[in-house]
mmCIF file of C-alpha atoms in Angstrom:
data_model
loop_
_atom_site.group_PDB
_atom_site.id
_atom_site.type_symbol
_atom_site.label_atom_id
_atom_site.label_comp_id
_atom_site.label_asym_id
_atom_site.label_seq_id
_atom_site.Cartn_x
_atom_site.Cartn_y
_atom_site.Cartn_z
ATOM 1 C CA THR A 1 113.991 28.859 -92.385
ATOM 2 C CA ASN A 2 110.504 28.195 -92.025
ATOM 3 C CA SER A 3 110.093 26.851 -95.339
ATOM 4 C CA GLY A 4 113.416 24.691 -95.052
ATOM 5 C CA GLU A 5 111.580 23.015 -91.809
ATOM 6 C CA ILE A 6 108.352 22.531 -93.802
ATOM 7 C CA MET A 7 110.344 20.655 -96.507
ATOM 8 C CA ILE A 8 112.144 18.553 -94.027
ATOM 9 C CA LYS A 9 109.051 17.491 -92.303
ATOM 10 C CA LEU A 10 107.326 16.650 -95.573
ATOM 11 C CA GLU A 11 110.439 14.335 -96.568
ATOM 12 C CA LYS A 12 110.043 12.651 -93.391
ATOM 13 C CA ARG A 13 106.547 12.101 -93.444
ATOM 14 C CA LEU A 14 106.870 11.173 -97.319
ATOM 15 C CA LEU A 15 109.356 8.442 -96.166
ATOM 16 C CA PHE A 16 107.268 7.279 -93.254
ATOM 17 C CA LEU A 17 104.160 6.648 -95.378
ATOM 18 C CA SER A 18 106.429 4.607 -97.726
ATOM 19 C CA LYS A 19 107.616 2.361 -94.921
ATOM 20 C CA ILE A 20 104.001 1.901 -93.713
ATOM 21 C CA CYS A 21 103.049 0.851 -97.339
ATOM 22 C CA ALA A 22 105.761 -1.536 -97.618
ATOM 23 C CA CYS A 23 104.848 -2.993 -93.936
ATOM 24 C CA VAL A 24 101.115 -3.264 -94.976
ATOM 25 C CA THR A 25 102.096 -5.005 -98.128
ATOM 26 C CA VAL A 26 104.266 -7.448 -96.346
ATOM 27 C CA LEU A 27 101.635 -8.279 -93.989
ATOM 28 C CA VAL A 28 99.013 -8.848 -96.608
ATOM 29 C CA GLY A 29 101.732 -11.170 -98.260
ATOM 30 C CA LEU A 30 102.376 -12.929 -94.811
ATOM 31 C CA LEU A 31 98.470 -13.377 -94.111
ATOM 32 C CA ALA A 32 97.823 -14.912 -97.662
ATOM 33 C CA LEU A 33 100.977 -17.283 -96.941
ATOM 34 C CA ILE A 34 99.764 -18.357 -93.952
ATOM 35 C CA GLY A 35 96.391 -19.425 -95.446
ATOM 36 C CA TRP A 36 98.206 -21.677 -98.016
ATOM 37 C CA LEU A 37 100.037 -23.138 -95.231
ATOM 38 C CA GLU A 38 97.345 -23.858 -93.295
ATOM 39 C CA LYS A 39 94.598 -24.056 -95.831
ATOM 40 C CA ILE A 40 92.593 -21.200 -94.609
ATOM 41 C CA PRO A 41 90.426 -20.016 -97.242
ATOM 42 C CA PHE A 42 89.169 -16.594 -95.748
ATOM 43 C CA LEU A 43 92.781 -15.500 -95.787
ATOM 44 C CA VAL A 44 93.245 -16.372 -99.390
ATOM 45 C CA GLN A 45 89.794 -15.908 -100.962
ATOM 46 C CA LEU A 46 87.211 -13.108 -100.387
ATOM 47 C CA THR A 47 85.085 -13.909 -103.359
ATOM 48 C CA PRO A 48 84.336 -16.843 -105.411
ATOM 49 C CA LEU A 49 85.508 -14.927 -108.299
ATOM 50 C CA ALA A 50 89.232 -14.559 -107.652
ATOM 51 C CA PHE A 51 91.876 -15.248 -104.784
ATOM 52 C CA ILE A 52 95.591 -14.490 -104.037
ATOM 53 C CA GLN A 53 97.607 -17.028 -105.267
ATOM 54 C CA ALA A 54 100.645 -18.463 -103.289
ATOM 55 C CA ASN A 55 103.287 -16.973 -105.646
ATOM 56 C CA THR A 56 101.177 -13.505 -105.452
ATOM 57 C CA ALA A 57 101.631 -13.556 -101.709
ATOM 58 C CA LEU A 58 105.459 -14.368 -101.958
ATOM 59 C CA CYS A 59 105.933 -11.505 -104.560
ATOM 60 C CA PHE A 60 104.013 -9.199 -102.365
ATOM 61 C CA ILE A 61 106.376 -10.154 -99.627
ATOM 62 C CA LEU A 62 109.402 -9.737 -101.715
ATOM 63 C CA SER A 63 107.908 -6.166 -103.006
ATOM 64 C CA GLY A 64 107.208 -4.873 -99.706
ATOM 65 C CA ALA A 65 110.600 -5.614 -98.381
ATOM 66 C CA ALA A 66 112.121 -4.155 -101.287
ATOM 67 C CA LEU A 67 110.337 -0.950 -101.062
ATOM 68 C CA PHE A 68 111.158 -1.015 -97.016
ATOM 69 C CA LEU A 69 114.738 -1.489 -98.043
ATOM 70 C CA ALA A 70 114.815 1.530 -100.760
ATOM 71 C CA SER A 71 113.275 3.692 -98.217
ATOM 72 C CA ASN A 72 116.410 2.867 -96.117
ATOM 73 C CA SER A 73 118.600 3.036 -99.327
ATOM 74 C CA ASN A 74 119.903 -0.458 -99.213
ATOM 75 C CA PHE A 75 119.735 -0.687 -102.865
ATOM 76 C CA ARG A 76 122.124 -3.651 -103.310
ATOM 77 C CA ALA A 77 119.301 -5.904 -101.474
ATOM 78 C CA VAL A 78 116.546 -4.152 -103.509
ATOM 79 C CA ARG A 79 118.193 -5.191 -106.667
ATOM 80 C CA VAL A 80 118.415 -8.952 -105.483
ATOM 81 C CA LEU A 81 114.849 -8.934 -104.296
ATOM 82 C CA SER A 82 113.858 -7.342 -107.833
ATOM 83 C CA PHE A 83 115.373 -10.211 -109.650
ATOM 84 C CA PHE A 84 113.199 -12.757 -107.817
ATOM 85 C CA ILE A 85 109.986 -10.845 -108.413
ATOM 86 C CA LEU A 86 110.804 -10.647 -112.138
ATOM 87 C CA VAL A 87 111.382 -14.369 -112.120
ATOM 88 C CA PHE A 88 108.006 -15.070 -110.889
ATOM 89 C CA ALA A 89 106.186 -12.506 -112.617
ATOM 90 C CA GLY A 90 108.038 -12.783 -116.011
ATOM 91 C CA THR A 91 107.841 -16.689 -115.991
ATOM 92 C CA THR A 92 104.200 -16.104 -115.373
ATOM 93 C CA LEU A 93 103.418 -13.968 -118.362
ATOM 94 C CA PHE A 94 105.762 -16.123 -120.421
ATOM 95 C CA GLU A 95 103.567 -19.109 -119.664
ATOM 96 C CA TYR A 96 100.244 -17.137 -120.766
ATOM 97 C CA ILE A 97 101.756 -15.719 -123.927
ATOM 98 C CA PHE A 98 103.083 -19.095 -125.110
ATOM 99 C CA LYS A 99 100.575 -21.384 -123.371
ATOM 100 C CA LEU A 100 103.058 -23.279 -121.434
ATOM 101 C CA ASN A 101 103.203 -24.777 -117.901
ATOM 102 C CA LEU A 102 106.766 -24.301 -116.645
ATOM 103 C CA GLY A 103 105.950 -25.651 -113.155
ATOM 104 C CA ILE A 104 106.659 -22.399 -111.395
ATOM 105 C CA ASP A 105 102.768 -21.794 -110.340
ATOM 106 C CA GLU A 106 102.934 -24.877 -107.987
ATOM 107 C CA LEU A 107 106.689 -24.652 -107.071
ATOM 108 C CA PHE A 108 105.902 -24.352 -103.375
ATOM 109 C CA PHE A 109 102.238 -24.930 -102.906
ATOM 110 C CA LYS A 110 99.490 -26.930 -104.447
ATOM 111 C CA ASP A 111 96.373 -25.450 -105.363
ATOM 112 C CA PHE A 112 93.839 -26.175 -102.809
ATOM 113 C CA ILE A 113 91.084 -23.761 -104.306
ATOM 114 C CA VAL A 114 89.686 -24.677 -107.816
ATOM 115 C CA GLU A 115 87.250 -21.611 -108.494
ATOM 116 C CA GLY A 116 88.554 -18.281 -109.861
ATOM 117 C CA ALA A 117 91.572 -19.876 -111.707
ATOM 118 C CA SER A 118 92.272 -20.713 -115.233
ATOM 119 C CA HIS A 119 95.235 -22.398 -114.181
ATOM 120 C CA PRO A 120 96.224 -24.481 -110.825
ATOM 121 C CA ASN A 121 97.826 -21.445 -108.657
ATOM 122 C CA ARG A 122 99.111 -19.343 -111.315
ATOM 123 C CA MET A 123 98.547 -15.666 -110.730
ATOM 124 C CA ALA A 124 96.396 -13.459 -113.233
ATOM 125 C CA PRO A 125 98.162 -12.009 -116.125
ATOM 126 C CA ASN A 126 97.429 -8.477 -115.003
ATOM 127 C CA THR A 127 99.062 -9.423 -111.561
ATOM 128 C CA ALA A 128 102.168 -10.689 -113.236
ATOM 129 C CA PHE A 129 102.193 -7.268 -115.222
ATOM 130 C CA CYS A 130 102.245 -5.447 -112.449
ATOM 131 C CA PHE A 131 104.825 -7.403 -110.397
ATOM 132 C CA THR A 132 106.769 -6.987 -113.614
ATOM 133 C CA LEU A 133 106.597 -3.243 -113.481
ATOM 134 C CA LEU A 134 107.517 -3.034 -109.881
ATOM 135 C CA ALA A 135 110.393 -5.521 -110.502
ATOM 136 C CA VAL A 136 111.765 -2.799 -113.122
ATOM 137 C CA VAL A 137 111.021 0.157 -110.523
ATOM 138 C CA PHE A 138 113.148 -1.453 -107.860
ATOM 139 C CA PHE A 139 115.927 -2.802 -110.081
ATOM 140 C CA VAL A 140 116.398 1.040 -111.569
ATOM 141 C CA SER A 141 115.602 2.708 -108.365
ATOM 142 C CA ASP A 142 119.227 3.162 -107.205
ATOM 143 C CA PHE A 143 119.939 5.119 -110.184
ATOM 144 C CA CYS A 144 116.586 6.972 -110.502
ATOM 145 C CA LEU A 145 116.034 8.144 -106.974
ATOM 146 C CA LYS A 146 119.501 9.701 -107.085
ATOM 147 C CA ASN A 147 118.916 11.416 -110.288
ATOM 148 C CA LYS A 148 116.985 14.814 -110.059
ATOM 149 C CA ARG A 149 114.783 13.710 -113.249
ATOM 150 C CA GLY A 150 114.798 9.862 -112.506
ATOM 151 C CA HIS A 151 112.356 10.046 -109.605
ATOM 152 C CA LEU A 152 109.544 10.895 -112.254
ATOM 153 C CA LEU A 153 110.116 7.617 -114.012
ATOM 154 C CA VAL A 154 109.706 5.804 -110.550
ATOM 155 C CA ALA A 155 106.511 7.919 -110.124
ATOM 156 C CA ILE A 156 105.286 7.016 -113.345
ATOM 157 C CA LEU A 157 105.889 3.106 -113.137
ATOM 158 C CA GLY A 158 104.256 3.304 -109.831
ATOM 159 C CA GLY A 159 101.348 5.248 -111.063
ATOM 160 C CA LEU A 160 100.904 2.737 -113.826
ATOM 161 C CA VAL A 161 100.565 0.019 -111.190
ATOM 162 C CA PHE A 162 97.993 2.345 -109.161
ATOM 163 C CA VAL A 163 95.860 2.648 -112.474
ATOM 164 C CA MET A 164 95.639 -1.052 -113.269
ATOM 165 C CA ALA A 165 94.845 -1.913 -109.784
ATOM 166 C CA SER A 166 92.315 0.777 -109.247
ATOM 167 C CA ILE A 167 90.370 -0.287 -112.446
ATOM 168 C CA ALA A 168 90.352 -3.926 -111.349
ATOM 169 C CA LEU A 169 88.970 -2.708 -108.085
ATOM 170 C CA SER A 170 86.210 -0.804 -109.425
ATOM 171 C CA GLY A 171 85.439 -3.748 -111.648
ATOM 172 C CA PHE A 172 84.752 -5.741 -108.487
ATOM 173 C CA LEU A 173 82.595 -2.943 -107.029
ATOM 174 C CA VAL A 174 80.299 -2.879 -109.957
ATOM 175 C CA GLY A 175 80.550 -6.703 -110.447
ATOM 176 C CA LEU A 176 82.084 -6.373 -114.019
ATOM 177 C CA GLU A 177 84.632 -9.333 -114.526
ATOM 178 C CA GLU A 178 86.193 -7.573 -117.503
ATOM 179 C CA ALA A 179 87.707 -4.834 -115.557
ATOM 180 C CA PHE A 180 89.496 -7.279 -112.921
ATOM 181 C CA GLY A 181 90.162 -10.300 -115.343
ATOM 182 C CA TRP A 182 91.548 -10.589 -119.083
ATOM 183 C CA GLY A 183 89.607 -12.894 -120.977
ATOM 184 C CA ARG A 184 88.961 -16.372 -119.447
ATOM 185 C CA MET A 185 92.165 -16.285 -117.543
ATOM 186 C CA THR A 186 92.854 -15.976 -113.883
ATOM 187 C CA ARG A 187 91.475 -12.830 -112.175
ATOM 188 C CA MET A 188 93.049 -10.316 -110.004
ATOM 189 C CA SER A 189 91.565 -10.767 -106.586
ATOM 190 C CA PRO A 190 90.089 -7.424 -104.597
ATOM 191 C CA GLN A 191 92.766 -7.671 -102.012
ATOM 192 C CA THR A 192 95.470 -8.004 -104.574
ATOM 193 C CA ALA A 193 94.353 -4.904 -106.393
ATOM 194 C CA ILE A 194 94.130 -2.953 -102.990
ATOM 195 C CA THR A 195 97.487 -4.240 -102.074
ATOM 196 C CA PHE A 196 98.919 -3.067 -105.417
ATOM 197 C CA MET A 197 97.286 0.578 -104.593
ATOM 198 C CA VAL A 198 98.994 0.659 -101.485
ATOM 199 C CA ILE A 199 102.417 -0.399 -102.641
ATOM 200 C CA SER A 200 102.126 1.792 -105.690
ATOM 201 C CA ALA A 201 101.086 4.690 -103.113
ATOM 202 C CA GLY A 202 104.421 3.639 -101.267
ATOM 203 C CA ILE A 203 106.511 3.990 -104.208
ATOM 204 C CA ILE A 204 105.020 7.267 -105.473
ATOM 205 C CA SER A 205 105.754 8.672 -101.813
ATOM 206 C CA LEU A 206 109.448 7.548 -102.084
ATOM 207 C CA ALA A 207 109.833 9.247 -105.346
ATOM 208 C CA TRP A 208 108.247 12.263 -103.895
ATOM 209 C CA GLU A 209 110.510 12.207 -101.006
ATOM 210 C CA CYS A 210 113.823 11.974 -103.161
ATOM 211 C CA ALA A 211 112.556 14.888 -105.403
ATOM 212 C CA VAL A 212 111.942 17.220 -102.367
ATOM 213 C CA ARG A 213 115.141 16.195 -100.937
ATOM 214 C CA LEU A 214 116.890 16.665 -104.167
ATOM 215 C CA ALA A 215 115.113 19.682 -105.483
ATOM 216 C CA LYS A 216 114.409 21.408 -101.962
ATOM 217 C CA GLY A 217 110.812 21.637 -103.147
ATOM 218 C CA ILE A 218 107.609 20.061 -104.205
ATOM 219 C CA PRO A 219 108.116 18.431 -107.498
ATOM 220 C CA VAL A 220 106.029 20.008 -110.468
ATOM 221 C CA TRP A 221 104.478 16.558 -111.219
ATOM 222 C CA ALA A 222 103.151 15.832 -107.658
ATOM 223 C CA SER A 223 99.749 17.653 -107.757
ATOM 224 C CA SER A 224 99.424 15.951 -111.189
ATOM 225 C CA PHE A 225 99.728 12.623 -109.694
ATOM 226 C CA ALA A 226 97.422 13.512 -106.801
ATOM 227 C CA SER A 227 94.616 14.441 -109.527
ATOM 228 C CA LEU A 228 95.399 11.357 -111.677
ATOM 229 C CA ALA A 229 94.764 8.886 -108.719
ATOM 230 C CA VAL A 230 91.474 10.532 -108.166
ATOM 231 C CA LEU A 231 90.520 10.590 -112.048
ATOM 232 C CA THR A 232 91.597 7.183 -112.533
ATOM 233 C CA ILE A 233 89.197 5.686 -109.790
ATOM 234 C CA PHE A 234 86.438 7.479 -111.478
ATOM 235 C CA ILE A 235 87.221 6.746 -115.231
ATOM 236 C CA GLY A 236 87.538 3.188 -114.028
ATOM 237 C CA ILE A 237 84.195 3.122 -112.373
ATOM 238 C CA TRP A 238 82.724 5.077 -115.241
ATOM 239 C CA GLN A 239 84.211 2.557 -117.858
ATOM 240 C CA SER A 240 82.822 -0.502 -115.837
ATOM 241 C CA LEU A 241 79.644 0.937 -115.686
ATOM 242 C CA VAL A 242 79.513 1.685 -119.474
ATOM 243 C CA ILE A 243 80.737 -1.793 -120.410
ATOM 244 C CA GLY A 244 78.120 -3.455 -117.976
ATOM 245 C CA GLU A 245 75.390 -1.424 -119.496
ATOM 246 C CA LEU A 246 76.582 -2.667 -123.280
ATOM 247 C CA GLN A 247 76.492 -6.116 -122.004
ATOM 248 C CA PHE A 248 72.806 -6.064 -120.622
ATOM 249 C CA ILE A 249 71.611 -4.333 -123.879
ATOM 250 C CA ARG A 250 73.511 -7.108 -125.732
ATOM 251 C CA ALA A 251 71.744 -9.789 -123.605
ATOM 252 C CA ASP A 252 68.243 -7.993 -123.983
ATOM 253 C CA LEU A 253 68.503 -7.996 -127.543
ATOM 254 C CA LYS A 254 69.568 -11.627 -127.729
ATOM 255 C CA LEU A 255 66.449 -12.613 -125.652
ATOM 256 C CA LYS A 256 64.051 -10.576 -127.882
ATOM 257 C CA HIS A 257 65.325 -12.131 -131.163
#
């Protein structure tokens, strides 16, 4: 039937989109890693406020590869990659929480950029949290993507990463550090935020493809996620503008007093 053919075409396009997002993520990671290997600043840092750490680049390569493998249903390899992502991201969060230095930040590369980091070559805490969410997504993908309800969990976790990244990016667009940095700790770079949005879009596309294939129709949550993506970007920009205005008012009051 025509509807069946439409669903098959939709499945193929969603799967193709997921693979494209995976390849873009790996490419960004590779370019940043080349920047670290050859000490090329513009491949690592687009703004003095933040840059892509070496471990962030490695995790992007692992995450992109995991998404591509998941798109090809090679879930055993995906679980292995998710473990390494979790080691890097989880250890970094552990370091921030307990104020430790376990040596994982400069395990492979020594920091050659001083500006934009609270600790030498340590990824931002919001970056580490996003990678932790991705690691969880990839680890449970085997079960969830084969389950009629499990793909919703994958889409929700992917959506959370998209939300955090879009808020960080909106902070860069309006010049508000609080949106892309947590306190005085290392900040998420704009290219990191964009890449998180790309890979989370790929994860949501894969979950959507699995839902279409299993249910033989468009899932109920699909339109909600599309609306959420647009709404999140606008809310992030609005929130950043409000906080920026409050900061301006406080600074003005201090000058008057």
